[in-house]
Structure formats: C-alpha cells, structure tokens
Protein backbone atom coordinates (compact mmCIF):
# COMPACT_ATOMS: atom_id res chain seq x y z
CA UNK A 1 26.24 82.28 -8.22
CA UNK A 2 26.59 85.83 -6.94
CA UNK A 3 25.70 87.03 -10.47
CA UNK A 4 22.28 85.37 -10.19
CA UNK A 5 21.75 86.21 -6.50
CA UNK A 6 22.40 89.90 -7.20
CA UNK A 7 20.35 89.94 -10.45
CA UNK A 8 18.15 92.79 -9.10
CA UNK A 9 20.85 94.61 -7.15
CA UNK A 10 21.49 97.99 -8.81
CA UNK A 11 23.11 99.72 -5.82
CA UNK A 12 26.24 97.83 -4.77
CA UNK A 13 29.43 97.29 -6.78
CA UNK A 14 31.15 94.63 -8.89
CA UNK A 15 34.87 94.07 -9.35
CA UNK A 16 36.51 93.72 -12.75
CA UNK A 17 37.08 89.99 -12.34
CA UNK A 18 33.40 89.48 -11.44
CA UNK A 19 32.30 91.39 -14.54
CA UNK A 20 34.54 89.73 -17.11
CA UNK A 21 34.23 86.22 -15.68
CA UNK A 22 30.43 86.36 -16.00
CA UNK A 23 30.60 87.44 -19.64
CA UNK A 24 33.14 84.73 -20.47
CA UNK A 25 30.90 82.06 -18.93
CA UNK A 26 27.80 83.41 -20.71
CA UNK A 27 29.66 83.34 -24.02
CA UNK A 28 30.63 79.73 -23.29
CA UNK A 29 26.97 78.85 -22.65
CA UNK A 30 25.92 80.39 -25.98
CA UNK A 31 28.64 78.43 -27.77
CA UNK A 32 27.57 75.22 -26.00
CA UNK A 33 23.93 75.76 -27.03
CA UNK A 34 25.01 76.26 -30.65
CA UNK A 35 27.27 73.20 -30.53
CA UNK A 36 24.63 70.84 -29.09
CA UNK A 37 21.82 72.13 -31.33
CA UNK A 38 23.85 71.85 -34.55
CA UNK A 39 25.96 68.75 -33.92
CA UNK A 40 23.48 66.54 -32.07
CA UNK A 41 20.12 67.83 -33.33
CA UNK A 42 21.16 69.49 -36.63
CA UNK A 43 18.63 72.25 -35.98
CA UNK A 44 19.17 75.98 -36.39
CA UNK A 45 15.65 76.50 -35.11
CA UNK A 46 16.47 74.82 -31.79
CA UNK A 47 19.68 76.87 -31.48
CA UNK A 48 17.75 80.09 -32.10
CA UNK A 49 15.02 79.25 -29.58
CA UNK A 50 17.43 78.21 -26.82
CA UNK A 51 19.75 81.17 -27.41
CA UNK A 52 16.80 83.57 -27.43
CA UNK A 53 15.45 82.13 -24.18
CA UNK A 54 18.84 82.38 -22.48
CA UNK A 55 19.28 85.95 -23.75
CA UNK A 56 15.96 86.94 -22.16
CA UNK A 57 16.94 85.29 -18.87
CA UNK A 58 20.25 87.19 -18.57
CA UNK A 59 18.96 90.61 -19.72
CA UNK A 60 18.22 92.01 -16.26
CA UNK A 61 21.20 90.33 -14.50
CA UNK A 62 23.53 91.75 -17.18
CA UNK A 63 22.05 95.23 -16.80
CA UNK A 64 22.40 95.18 -13.02
CA UNK A 65 25.98 93.85 -13.29
CA UNK A 66 26.86 96.62 -15.76
CA UNK A 67 25.46 99.28 -13.43
CA UNK A 68 27.26 97.80 -10.40
CA UNK A 69 30.54 97.80 -12.35
CA UNK A 70 30.11 101.48 -13.26
CA UNK A 71 29.21 102.35 -9.66
CA UNK A 72 32.30 100.49 -8.42
CA UNK A 73 34.52 102.68 -10.62
CA UNK A 74 33.23 105.76 -8.79
CA UNK A 75 31.01 107.24 -11.50
CA UNK A 76 28.14 109.41 -10.22
CA UNK A 77 24.52 108.57 -11.02
CA UNK A 78 24.37 111.22 -13.76
CA UNK A 79 27.31 109.66 -15.62
CA UNK A 80 25.83 106.17 -15.30
CA UNK A 81 22.51 107.43 -16.73
CA UNK A 82 24.39 109.02 -19.62
CA UNK A 83 26.17 105.73 -20.36
CA UNK A 84 22.85 103.85 -20.28
CA UNK A 85 21.36 106.33 -22.74
CA UNK A 86 24.40 106.29 -25.02
CA UNK A 87 23.06 103.59 -27.42
CA UNK A 88 20.35 106.03 -28.53
CA UNK A 89 23.03 108.67 -29.13
CA UNK A 90 24.96 106.11 -31.18
CA UNK A 91 21.83 105.56 -33.29
CA UNK A 92 21.52 109.32 -33.83
CA UNK A 93 25.15 109.51 -34.92
CA UNK A 94 24.59 106.68 -37.41
CA UNK A 95 21.61 108.56 -38.82
CA UNK A 96 23.75 111.69 -39.24
CA UNK A 97 26.44 109.69 -41.04
CA UNK A 98 23.83 108.20 -43.37
CA UNK A 99 22.29 111.60 -44.13
CA UNK A 100 25.72 112.96 -45.09
CA UNK A 101 26.50 109.80 -47.10
CA UNK A 102 29.31 108.84 -44.75
CA UNK A 103 28.12 105.28 -44.07
CA UNK A 104 31.70 104.07 -44.48
CA UNK A 105 32.50 105.77 -41.16
CA UNK A 106 29.76 103.87 -39.28
CA UNK A 107 32.00 100.86 -38.40
CA UNK A 108 34.66 103.25 -37.11
CA UNK A 109 32.08 105.02 -34.94
CA UNK A 110 30.88 101.69 -33.57
CA UNK A 111 34.44 100.55 -32.75
CA UNK A 112 35.14 103.84 -30.96
CA UNK A 113 31.92 103.49 -28.96
CA UNK A 114 32.62 99.84 -28.09
CA UNK A 115 36.18 100.68 -27.04
CA UNK A 116 34.88 103.50 -24.85
CA UNK A 117 32.55 101.08 -23.03
CA UNK A 118 35.41 98.61 -22.49
CA UNK A 119 37.54 101.36 -20.98
CA UNK A 120 34.71 102.33 -18.62
CA UNK A 121 34.12 98.82 -17.24
CA UNK A 122 37.88 98.10 -17.09
CA UNK A 123 38.65 100.93 -14.65
CA UNK A 124 39.95 100.00 -11.23
CA UNK A 125 37.62 100.15 -8.27
CA UNK A 126 37.35 103.58 -6.68
CA UNK A 127 36.91 102.05 -3.25
CA UNK A 128 38.83 98.83 -2.71
CA UNK A 129 40.18 96.15 -5.04
CA UNK A 130 40.95 92.69 -3.63
CA UNK A 131 44.60 91.69 -3.91
CA UNK A 132 45.21 88.32 -5.53
CA UNK A 133 48.23 86.17 -4.83
CA UNK A 134 50.35 84.76 -7.65
CA UNK A 135 48.68 81.37 -7.31
CA UNK A 136 45.23 82.94 -7.50
CA UNK A 137 46.21 84.98 -10.53
CA UNK A 138 47.63 81.85 -12.23
CA UNK A 139 44.48 79.89 -11.36
CA UNK A 140 42.12 82.50 -12.79
CA UNK A 141 44.30 82.98 -15.87
CA UNK A 142 44.36 79.24 -16.55
CA UNK A 143 40.61 78.90 -15.92
CA UNK A 144 39.70 81.81 -18.19
CA UNK A 145 42.03 80.53 -20.92
CA UNK A 146 40.55 77.02 -20.72
CA UNK A 147 36.98 78.32 -20.97
CA UNK A 148 37.86 80.59 -23.90
CA UNK A 149 39.63 77.76 -25.74
CA UNK A 150 36.70 75.41 -25.15
CA UNK A 151 34.30 78.12 -26.36
CA UNK A 152 36.34 78.59 -29.53
CA UNK A 153 36.39 74.81 -30.12
CA UNK A 154 32.59 74.61 -29.81
CA UNK A 155 32.11 77.50 -32.23
CA UNK A 156 34.62 76.21 -34.79
CA UNK A 157 33.14 72.69 -34.70
CA UNK A 158 29.61 74.00 -35.19
CA UNK A 159 30.79 76.28 -38.00
CA UNK A 160 32.55 73.40 -39.77
CA UNK A 161 29.39 71.28 -39.52
CA UNK A 162 27.26 74.09 -40.92
CA UNK A 163 29.75 74.66 -43.74
CA UNK A 164 29.73 70.95 -44.58
CA UNK A 165 25.92 70.84 -44.63
CA UNK A 166 25.80 73.96 -46.80
CA UNK A 167 28.27 72.51 -49.29
CA UNK A 168 26.33 69.24 -49.43
CA UNK A 169 23.07 71.10 -50.04
CA UNK A 170 24.72 73.24 -52.71
CA UNK A 171 26.15 70.19 -54.49
CA UNK A 172 22.77 68.46 -54.35
CA UNK A 173 21.11 71.54 -55.83
CA UNK A 174 23.69 71.74 -58.61
CA UNK A 175 23.22 68.05 -59.43
CA UNK A 176 19.44 68.50 -59.53
CA UNK A 177 19.79 71.47 -61.88
CA UNK A 178 22.12 69.48 -64.12
CA UNK A 179 19.62 66.64 -64.19
CA UNK A 180 16.82 69.04 -65.11
CA UNK A 181 18.94 70.53 -67.88
CA UNK A 182 19.74 67.05 -69.19
CA UNK A 183 16.05 66.17 -69.16
CA UNK A 184 15.27 69.34 -71.05
CA UNK A 185 17.92 68.53 -73.61
CA UNK A 186 16.63 64.99 -74.04
CA UNK A 187 12.99 66.00 -74.30
CA UNK A 188 12.22 66.80 -77.93
CA UNK A 189 9.54 69.35 -77.12
CA UNK A 190 9.88 72.09 -79.67
CA UNK A 191 6.60 73.75 -80.56
CA UNK A 192 6.06 76.61 -82.95
CA UNK A 193 3.03 78.56 -84.13
CA UNK A 194 2.58 78.86 -87.87
CA UNK A 195 -0.52 80.06 -89.77
CA UNK A 196 -2.52 80.03 -86.54
CA UNK A 197 -1.78 76.36 -85.75
CA UNK A 198 0.66 74.93 -83.22
CA UNK A 199 2.90 72.18 -84.57
CA UNK A 200 4.92 69.83 -82.43
CA UNK A 201 7.88 67.57 -82.68
CA UNK A 202 6.98 66.06 -79.29
CA UNK A 203 7.07 62.32 -79.27
CA UNK A 204 3.55 61.21 -78.40
CA UNK A 205 3.09 58.14 -76.31
CA UNK A 206 0.13 56.03 -75.36
CA UNK A 207 -0.82 55.26 -71.76
CA UNK A 208 1.42 52.18 -71.63
CA UNK A 209 4.43 53.08 -73.80
CA UNK A 210 6.85 55.72 -72.51
CA UNK A 211 8.81 55.91 -75.75
CA UNK A 212 7.64 57.93 -78.75
CA UNK A 213 6.73 56.33 -82.02
CA UNK A 214 6.31 59.28 -84.34
CA UNK A 215 6.03 63.05 -84.39
CA UNK A 216 2.73 64.65 -85.23
CA UNK A 217 0.96 67.97 -84.81
CA UNK A 218 -1.38 68.53 -81.91
CA UNK A 219 -4.97 68.13 -83.08
CA UNK A 220 -7.54 70.82 -82.42
CA UNK A 221 -10.07 69.38 -80.00
CA UNK A 222 -12.80 71.33 -78.27
CA UNK A 223 -13.33 70.63 -74.60
CA UNK A 224 -16.66 68.86 -74.01
CA UNK A 225 -18.75 69.02 -70.86
CA UNK A 226 -18.34 65.93 -68.70
CA UNK A 227 -20.63 64.83 -65.86
CA UNK A 228 -19.31 65.24 -62.34
CA UNK A 229 -17.57 62.26 -60.83
CA UNK A 230 -17.05 61.67 -57.12
CA UNK A 231 -13.84 63.71 -57.05
CA UNK A 232 -15.50 66.70 -58.73
CA UNK A 233 -18.56 66.54 -56.46
CA UNK A 234 -16.34 66.50 -53.38
CA UNK A 235 -14.32 69.43 -54.77
CA UNK A 236 -17.44 71.55 -55.30
CA UNK A 237 -18.40 71.01 -51.67
CA UNK A 238 -15.17 72.51 -50.31
CA UNK A 239 -14.86 76.12 -49.21
CA UNK A 240 -13.73 78.66 -51.80
CA UNK A 241 -10.25 80.16 -51.57
CA UNK A 242 -7.92 82.39 -53.60
CA UNK A 243 -4.34 81.44 -54.46
CA UNK A 244 -1.56 83.02 -56.52
CA UNK A 245 0.98 85.77 -55.99
CA UNK A 246 1.65 89.36 -56.97
CA UNK A 247 3.86 88.35 -59.90
CA UNK A 248 1.58 85.80 -61.53
CA UNK A 249 -1.88 86.96 -60.49
CA UNK A 250 -4.71 85.46 -58.43
CA UNK A 251 -7.58 83.06 -59.10
CA UNK A 252 -10.18 81.15 -57.11
CA UNK A 253 -10.04 77.48 -56.11
CA UNK A 254 -11.80 75.18 -53.65
CA UNK A 255 -10.28 73.52 -50.61
CA UNK A 256 -7.15 74.11 -48.57
CA UNK A 257 -4.00 74.68 -50.63
CA UNK A 258 -0.38 74.69 -49.54
CA UNK A 259 2.37 76.39 -51.54
CA UNK A 260 5.79 74.91 -52.17
CA UNK A 261 7.72 78.15 -52.72
CA UNK A 262 10.80 76.34 -53.98
CA UNK A 263 8.98 74.94 -57.03
CA UNK A 264 6.06 77.41 -57.25
CA UNK A 265 3.59 74.55 -56.81
CA UNK A 266 0.21 74.72 -55.10
CA UNK A 267 -0.97 71.42 -53.62
CA UNK A 268 -4.46 70.41 -52.49
CA UNK A 269 -4.35 67.19 -50.53
CA UNK A 270 -8.12 66.50 -50.37
CA UNK A 271 -8.30 65.54 -54.06
CA UNK A 272 -4.53 65.32 -54.63
CA UNK A 273 -4.51 68.20 -57.12
CA UNK A 274 -1.39 70.11 -58.19
CA UNK A 275 -1.20 73.56 -59.79
CA UNK A 276 2.10 75.00 -60.94
CA UNK A 277 2.24 78.68 -61.89
CA UNK A 278 5.04 80.57 -63.60
CA UNK A 279 5.79 83.80 -65.43
CA UNK A 280 8.84 82.32 -67.18
CA UNK A 281 7.02 80.59 -70.02
CA UNK A 282 8.97 80.21 -73.27
CA UNK A 283 6.52 78.12 -75.24
CA UNK A 284 4.85 74.81 -74.64
CA UNK A 285 6.95 71.93 -73.40
CA UNK A 286 10.16 73.73 -72.40
CA UNK A 287 9.29 75.21 -69.04
CA UNK A 288 9.57 72.29 -66.64
CA UNK A 289 10.83 69.06 -68.14
CA UNK A 290 9.77 67.10 -65.06
CA UNK A 291 6.13 67.72 -65.98
CA UNK A 292 6.21 66.32 -69.51
CA UNK A 293 2.98 64.89 -70.91
CA UNK A 294 2.70 61.15 -71.14
CA UNK A 295 0.14 61.55 -73.90
CA UNK A 296 -1.15 64.67 -75.66
CA UNK A 297 -4.80 64.47 -76.63
CA UNK A 298 -5.48 67.89 -78.15
CA UNK A 299 -5.34 71.63 -77.95
CA UNK A 300 -7.99 74.31 -77.56
CA UNK A 301 -8.30 77.89 -76.35
CA UNK A 302 -9.62 79.48 -73.16
CA UNK A 303 -10.89 83.05 -72.76
CA UNK A 304 -10.01 84.95 -69.59
CA UNK A 305 -13.17 86.75 -68.53
CA UNK A 306 -11.51 89.49 -66.48
CA UNK A 307 -8.62 90.22 -68.85
CA UNK A 308 -9.41 92.00 -72.12
CA UNK A 309 -8.17 90.66 -75.45
CA UNK A 310 -6.28 87.73 -73.93
CA UNK A 311 -6.82 84.14 -74.98
CA UNK A 312 -4.99 81.23 -73.35
CA UNK A 313 -3.74 78.23 -75.28
CA UNK A 314 -4.79 74.96 -73.66
CA UNK A 315 -3.02 71.64 -74.19
CA UNK A 316 -4.72 68.53 -72.74
CA UNK A 317 -3.26 65.14 -72.09
CA UNK A 318 -2.26 62.66 -69.43
CA UNK A 319 0.47 62.56 -66.83
CA UNK A 320 2.08 59.57 -65.16
CA UNK A 321 2.68 60.04 -61.45
CA UNK A 322 6.32 59.20 -60.74
CA UNK A 323 5.55 57.99 -57.21
CA UNK A 324 2.55 55.74 -57.83
CA UNK A 325 2.69 55.21 -61.64
CA UNK A 326 -1.00 56.16 -61.82
CA UNK A 327 -2.25 58.08 -64.85
CA UNK A 328 -3.81 61.49 -64.14
CA UNK A 329 -5.40 64.19 -66.23
CA UNK A 330 -3.09 67.07 -67.12
CA UNK A 331 -3.56 70.46 -68.75
CA UNK A 332 -1.09 73.12 -69.78
CA UNK A 333 -2.24 76.76 -70.13
CA UNK A 334 -0.22 79.62 -71.61
CA UNK A 335 -1.17 83.19 -72.39
CA UNK A 336 0.57 86.50 -73.04
CA UNK A 337 -0.46 89.48 -70.93
CA UNK A 338 -0.67 93.02 -72.38
CA UNK A 339 2.43 93.96 -70.35
CA UNK A 340 4.46 91.34 -72.25
CA UNK A 341 4.65 88.79 -69.45
CA UNK A 342 3.89 85.17 -70.24
CA UNK A 343 1.68 83.25 -67.81
CA UNK A 344 2.11 79.48 -67.61
CA UNK A 345 -0.01 77.02 -65.63
CA UNK A 346 0.30 73.26 -65.24
CA UNK A 347 -2.69 71.46 -63.70
CA UNK A 348 -2.71 67.82 -62.65
CA UNK A 349 -5.87 66.23 -61.23
CA UNK A 350 -7.07 62.65 -60.69
CA UNK A 351 -9.93 63.03 -63.21
CA UNK A 352 -10.77 64.99 -66.35
CA UNK A 353 -14.10 66.42 -65.02
CA UNK A 354 -12.32 67.85 -61.97
CA UNK A 355 -9.55 69.31 -64.12
CA UNK A 356 -12.12 70.92 -66.47
CA UNK A 357 -13.85 72.51 -63.47
CA UNK A 358 -10.59 73.96 -62.16
CA UNK A 359 -9.70 75.38 -65.59
CA UNK A 360 -13.17 76.91 -65.90
CA UNK A 361 -12.92 78.51 -62.45
CA UNK A 362 -9.45 79.82 -63.26
CA UNK A 363 -10.55 81.39 -66.54
CA UNK A 364 -13.53 83.06 -64.87
CA UNK A 365 -11.75 84.36 -61.77
CA UNK A 366 -8.17 85.13 -62.86
CA UNK A 367 -7.11 88.71 -62.22
CA UNK A 368 -3.69 90.26 -62.62
CA UNK A 369 -2.35 92.65 -60.00
C-alpha cells in the first residue's frame, strides 16, 4: 500500500525489502494475468491488453520507487541522474558493437549492465536499516518463497497450455496439408499444350454426377455477351475498389472485399463472390485441388489491356459449393508475365453474367507492380 501511496514521492527513501517485495508482487500479478487470460479465456489478445494496461499503471510508481531506493543508498543527485540516463548509454554501446561487428558481445554487455543495476539497488541504507527479528526474517522468507513458487506455477501452467494449443494447431495444419495432397493425387487434372491447343485428362462431370465418365479435350468456346441479371445490376451499382498485392498485381472490382491472407482469397459478401489469386501456377487444374471444376464448358483467351504481349488462358465451367451444394459459375485464368512469373486467378460467382463482368474488368484494369 505504501508503494501506491508514495507513487509520486521522489524525495524520500525505500529500504531493500520494500523494493524487492514490490517487484515480486508485480511479477506475480503479471503471471496471474497471463494465467487467467490463457487458461480461462484462451486469449493472447486479452493477456496483452491487460498486461499493457497494468504496465502503464505501474510506470510512475516503479520510477519513483527506483529513485527512492537509490537515494536511500546515499547516492547524490548527480549519480542518480547518471543512472537514469544509463539506458541511452547502453543503446550507444550496442550501436558501437554492431558497427564493429561484435554483436555477439551484446548479451554480455546487457548482463553486465543488469548486474550493475542490481548491485546499486541492493546496497544497504546509508542512513538507517530496520533490524528484523528471526521470526520476521523467517516470515518474509516464507512469504517471498510462496509468492515466487505460485508465480512459477502460473507461468508454467500457461506455457503448457500454449504449447498444447500450438501442437494441436500444428497437427491440424499437417492433416489439412496431407488431405490437400491426397486430393491433388486423386484428381486426374493433367493438362498440356500441344500445337496451340490445350488437352485434358480431367474427368468431366455434368451438374448432377460428381464422377467422371470419360476424358476429353476442352473445347474452344468464345465468350458471348449475356444480359445483366439482378446480381450483375447490383454489382455495377457498388462503389469501385482496387484489390491485389505487390506480388500478384492489382485490378479493379466493385463492392467491399475482405482478404483471407491464409488462403489468398478475396471475398465479397454482397454478391457472395470469391476471387483467389496466386503466383504459384503450374498449369491448369493442379494449383488448388479444393477448387476443382464440377463441369468444364470451354476455353478461350483474354487480352490484358495494360500488359503488352500477354494473353491469358480462360477456362469456364461450374463449381459446386461445398457448404450449400448450389452450383455457381467458375472461371480459371492463367497467364505468364514477361518476368517469368505465372499469374493464376480463380473466380466464383453466383451467375455467369456477373462472372463475365468481373473478368472483363480484371482484364481492362490489371497492372503489375
């Protein structure tokens, strides 16, 4: 309680027991915040916010306690000011070590500095130190030990929980990757270009039959203009935006889009449209097995207006939504940039007119960085 009452007292003194007891209790509070946030709420964000708030609250009380402890040891004001300014000198010394390529000595310098501070605050009082009886010493020793043990238990428990969650997430990720690899191996999607035509061993399906009946080449089919439906009309009325990234490039769209960075997907909830971009294309049908066509209707070519001498291959078909089993329009685009990078785009939209409009806008507005 005296620690908080004297939060703005920079002129009196503080005994060693006062100083170390406060820091032990504060460390216990940090460990308790971490324990409760992780074990009961499973939230690193909550732990960070609470710890940050508590750190701000104790900044000034800790500074005043540190100054009172130095004053109690008999140091003059000039020495105390030098100690307070010493972190900047430590930063300068680190910079010197880096400039002379002696970074390996930085931990040693930090340990020496930290040990020097401990020696300063551990000095006996220059004025008067209270004498404790054996019972008092035993009481404080037992109390400090109990708090430190409890602090360690909180930290270890929270660390074990975090480690368990990390392992579970890692195992789930590995299983998902194995499943994707198995899907890729099971999907007979091997396309090759020969004499200017793209042949396929993909098993085509109709809108009701998931299994393939025979292998056939993808027919050439020019994209025809379709009248706007309600989805397309609503899409045109939305505000224009630009999506993409520095690796893939940028292009214009309509509406509000959210990016799922884990899967490189862009989602537009107004019309339930999905765009997946990638620079890891290896040929049609082998990029993301989870986005296999349900039915392939034809292939054509798209010119990119703002990129010279680049023509994108376009594969049209249908896609069956795994969550609702509804059939949507789907298009796959692939083109090779002059720098050798392959650009791949999957587009899924509720209707063919809307999908055609998005492809047209993409081809007219795409620009590489």
